[in-house]
Coordinates of C-alpha atoms in Angstrom, one line a residue:
Chain A
X17 CA 100.2 229.3 129.5
X18 CA 99.2 229.6 133.2
X19 CA 96.3 231.9 133.9
X20 CA 95.9 234.4 136.7
X21 CA 96.2 232.9 140.1
X22 CA 94.5 234.1 143.2
X23 CA 94.4 232.9 146.8
X24 CA 92.7 232.2 149.0
X25 CA 89.5 231.2 147.1
X26 CA 87.3 231.7 150.1
X27 CA 87.6 233.7 153.3
X28 CA 85.2 234.3 156.2
X29 CA 86.1 237.0 158.8
X30 CA 84.3 239.0 161.5
X31 CA 83.7 242.7 161.0
X32 CA 86.6 244.9 162.0
X33 CA 89.1 242.2 161.3
X34 CA 91.7 242.5 158.6
X35 CA 92.2 240.3 155.5
X36 CA 94.6 240.1 152.6
X37 CA 94.3 238.7 149.1
X38 CA 97.0 237.6 146.8
X39 CA 97.2 237.7 143.0
X40 CA 99.8 236.4 140.5
X41 CA 99.2 237.6 137.0
X42 CA 99.9 236.0 133.7
X43 CA 103.6 236.0 133.0
X44 CA 104.7 239.1 131.2
X45 CA 101.5 241.1 131.7
X46 CA 102.4 244.6 132.8
X47 CA 98.9 245.7 133.8
X48 CA 97.1 244.3 136.9
X49 CA 93.6 245.1 138.1
X50 CA 91.6 244.5 141.2
X51 CA 87.9 244.4 141.0
X52 CA 85.1 244.1 143.6
X53 CA 82.0 242.2 142.5
X54 CA 79.1 242.4 144.9
X55 CA 76.4 239.8 144.5
X56 CA 74.1 240.6 141.6
X57 CA 76.3 243.3 140.1
X58 CA 79.0 243.6 137.6
X59 CA 82.7 243.9 138.6
X60 CA 83.8 247.4 139.7
X61 CA 87.4 248.4 139.3
X62 CA 89.2 249.2 142.6
X63 CA 92.7 249.8 141.4
X64 CA 94.8 249.4 138.3
X65 CA 98.6 249.0 138.3
X66 CA 101.0 249.5 135.3
X67 CA 104.1 247.5 136.4
X68 CA 104.4 248.6 140.0
X69 CA 102.9 252.1 139.6
X70 CA 99.2 252.9 140.3
X71 CA 97.3 254.1 137.2
X72 CA 93.8 254.4 138.7
X73 CA 92.7 254.1 142.3
X74 CA 89.8 256.5 142.1
X75 CA 87.2 253.9 143.4
X76 CA 89.4 252.4 146.1
X77 CA 88.1 253.2 149.6
X78 CA 91.5 254.3 150.8
X79 CA 90.5 254.6 154.5
X80 CA 90.3 250.8 154.7
X81 CA 91.6 249.3 151.5
X82 CA 95.2 249.2 150.3
X83 CA 97.0 247.5 147.5
X84 CA 100.6 247.0 146.4
X85 CA 102.4 245.4 143.6
X86 CA 106.0 245.0 144.5
X87 CA 108.5 244.3 141.7
X88 CA 105.8 244.7 139.1
X89 CA 104.6 241.1 139.4
X90 CA 102.5 239.7 142.3
X91 CA 100.0 242.0 144.1
X92 CA 98.2 242.0 147.4
X93 CA 94.9 243.7 148.3
X94 CA 94.3 244.4 152.0
X95 CA 91.2 245.4 153.9
X96 CA 91.6 246.8 157.4
X97 CA 89.2 247.0 159.2
X98 CA 86.5 245.0 157.2
X99 CA 82.9 246.1 157.2
X100 CA 79.8 244.0 156.4
X101 CA 79.4 245.7 153.1
X102 CA 82.8 244.4 152.0
X103 CA 81.3 241.0 151.5
X104 CA 81.9 240.3 147.8
X105 CA 84.1 238.5 145.3
X106 CA 87.4 240.1 144.7
X107 CA 88.7 239.5 141.2
X108 CA 92.2 240.0 139.9
X109 CA 92.9 240.5 136.2
X110 CA 95.9 241.2 134.1
X111 CA 96.5 242.4 130.5
X112 CA 99.3 243.0 128.1
X113 CA 99.5 246.0 125.8
X114 CA 101.7 243.8 123.6
X115 CA 98.6 242.2 122.3
X116 CA 97.6 245.4 120.6
X117 CA 94.6 245.8 122.8
X118 CA 94.0 245.6 126.5
X119 CA 92.0 242.4 126.7
X120 CA 91.8 241.5 130.4
X121 CA 92.2 237.9 131.7
X122 CA 90.6 237.1 135.0
X123 CA 91.5 234.9 137.9
X124 CA 88.9 232.7 139.8
X125 CA 88.4 235.3 142.5
X126 CA 88.3 235.3 146.3
X127 CA 84.9 235.2 147.9
X128 CA 84.9 237.2 151.1
X129 CA 82.2 236.9 153.7
X130 CA 82.2 239.4 156.6
X131 CA 80.1 238.4 159.5
Chain B
X28 CA 82.8 258.6 130.9
X29 CA 81.3 255.3 129.8
X30 CA 78.3 253.3 130.9
X31 CA 76.8 250.0 130.0
X32 CA 73.2 248.8 130.2
X33 CA 72.1 245.2 130.2
X34 CA 68.4 245.6 130.3
X35 CA 67.6 241.9 130.9
X36 CA 68.7 240.7 134.4
X37 CA 67.5 237.2 133.7
X38 CA 66.7 235.3 130.5
X39 CA 65.1 231.8 130.6
X40 CA 65.3 229.8 127.4
X41 CA 64.6 226.2 126.4
X42 CA 67.5 224.0 125.2
X43 CA 68.2 224.2 121.5
X44 CA 66.3 227.5 121.2
X45 CA 68.0 230.7 120.0
X46 CA 68.9 233.5 122.5
X47 CA 69.9 237.2 122.3
X48 CA 71.3 239.1 125.2
X49 CA 71.2 242.8 124.9
X50 CA 73.9 245.3 125.6
X51 CA 73.7 249.1 125.1
X52 CA 76.5 251.5 126.0
X53 CA 77.1 255.2 126.3
X54 CA 80.4 256.8 125.6
X55 CA 81.8 260.1 124.3
X56 CA 84.8 258.4 122.8
X57 CA 85.3 255.3 120.6
X58 CA 85.4 252.1 122.6
X59 CA 86.4 248.4 122.5
X60 CA 83.5 246.0 123.4
X61 CA 83.6 242.7 125.2
X62 CA 81.4 239.9 126.3
X63 CA 82.5 237.8 129.3
X64 CA 80.8 234.7 130.8
X65 CA 81.0 233.8 134.5
X66 CA 80.1 230.3 135.7
X67 CA 79.2 229.7 139.4
X68 CA 82.2 230.3 141.7
X69 CA 84.5 231.1 138.8
X70 CA 86.1 234.2 137.4
X71 CA 85.2 235.9 134.1
X72 CA 86.1 234.2 130.8
X73 CA 86.4 236.2 127.6
X74 CA 83.9 235.1 124.9
X75 CA 84.0 237.8 122.3
X76 CA 85.6 241.2 121.6
X77 CA 85.1 243.9 119.1
X78 CA 88.2 246.1 118.4
X79 CA 87.7 247.2 114.8
X80 CA 86.8 245.9 111.3
X81 CA 83.8 243.7 110.7
X82 CA 80.9 244.6 113.0
X83 CA 80.0 240.9 113.4
X84 CA 82.3 238.9 115.7
X85 CA 82.1 235.2 116.0
X86 CA 83.5 232.5 118.3
X87 CA 84.3 228.9 117.6
X88 CA 81.7 227.9 120.1
X89 CA 78.8 229.3 118.0
X90 CA 78.4 232.6 119.9
X91 CA 78.3 235.9 118.0
X92 CA 77.9 239.6 118.7
X93 CA 77.2 242.5 116.5
X94 CA 78.4 246.0 117.0
X95 CA 76.0 248.7 115.9
X96 CA 77.5 252.1 116.2
X97 CA 74.4 254.1 115.4
X98 CA 72.4 252.3 118.1
X99 CA 75.4 252.0 120.4
X100 CA 74.7 248.4 120.9
X101 CA 76.7 245.1 121.1
X102 CA 74.1 242.4 121.3
X103 CA 75.1 238.8 121.9
X104 CA 73.5 235.9 120.1
X105 CA 73.6 232.1 120.0
X106 CA 71.4 230.2 117.5
X107 CA 71.0 227.1 119.7
X108 CA 71.8 227.0 123.4
X109 CA 72.7 224.1 125.6
X110 CA 72.2 223.4 129.3
X111 CA 75.9 224.1 129.8
X112 CA 75.4 227.7 128.6
X113 CA 73.6 228.5 131.9
X114 CA 75.8 231.2 133.4
X115 CA 76.0 235.0 134.0
X116 CA 77.0 237.1 131.0
X117 CA 78.6 240.5 131.2
X118 CA 79.1 243.1 128.6
X119 CA 82.0 245.6 129.0
X120 CA 83.4 248.6 127.2
X121 CA 86.9 250.1 127.3
X122 CA 88.0 253.4 125.7
X123 CA 90.5 253.1 122.9
X124 CA 93.1 255.2 124.8
X125 CA 94.1 256.3 128.2
X126 CA 93.9 253.7 131.0
X127 CA 91.7 251.2 129.0
X128 CA 89.5 251.0 132.0
X129 CA 86.7 248.5 131.7
X130 CA 83.1 249.4 132.6
X131 CA 80.9 246.4 133.1
X132 CA 77.2 246.1 132.8
X133 CA 75.2 244.5 135.7
X134 CA 75.0 241.1 133.9
X135 CA 72.4 238.9 132.4
X136 CA 71.7 235.5 134.0
X137 CA 71.0 233.0 131.2
X138 CA 69.1 229.9 132.4
X139 CA 68.7 227.1 129.9
X140 CA 65.8 224.9 130.6
X141 CA 65.5 221.2 129.6

């Protein structure tokens, strides 16, 4: 079974530029998550989708971050404009309630550096 | 609301020695508990999870963790570590209902010394 795929793996941009990350979850997983992991910290949930609907986006900085999950499969996370403090690893995860729990499976992440 | 505390930010240990990584949590509702490992430049990999039943959960790789409800802890142990176990370890909790949102601790960096 293929895992969670993310691209790109690394991205370097100047502040005030825009950037987008892509995630393809495990096939059949209805729930998709985006996390921000700042160096030295644990992952922090940015947004959670159930199919193509948003379940929780309470910690998403909506003035600059946006995310969508069209057709309930792939998802993109966008930052516009980027700030220095957005430098972090952005992790995508997916889960399936069919397993009887909500174990989350993570992709390799995208490391963003904002200069 | 839930919170997770991993008191040890770094744990150095010699190869083949035992190790315990501590995790304490706070929650007003019952939770699932997880341990994940993160190797450099990689995502998080699930090591162990406690959902219900026996309070001691074990993996085929020799890891184990014990859920202690009275102490609200889920400490991770391995009787003999290898150089390859060097990584960042994260404890996480998730409520049994609702959005199943994960709350992660700040992580413990395990460094195994030769």
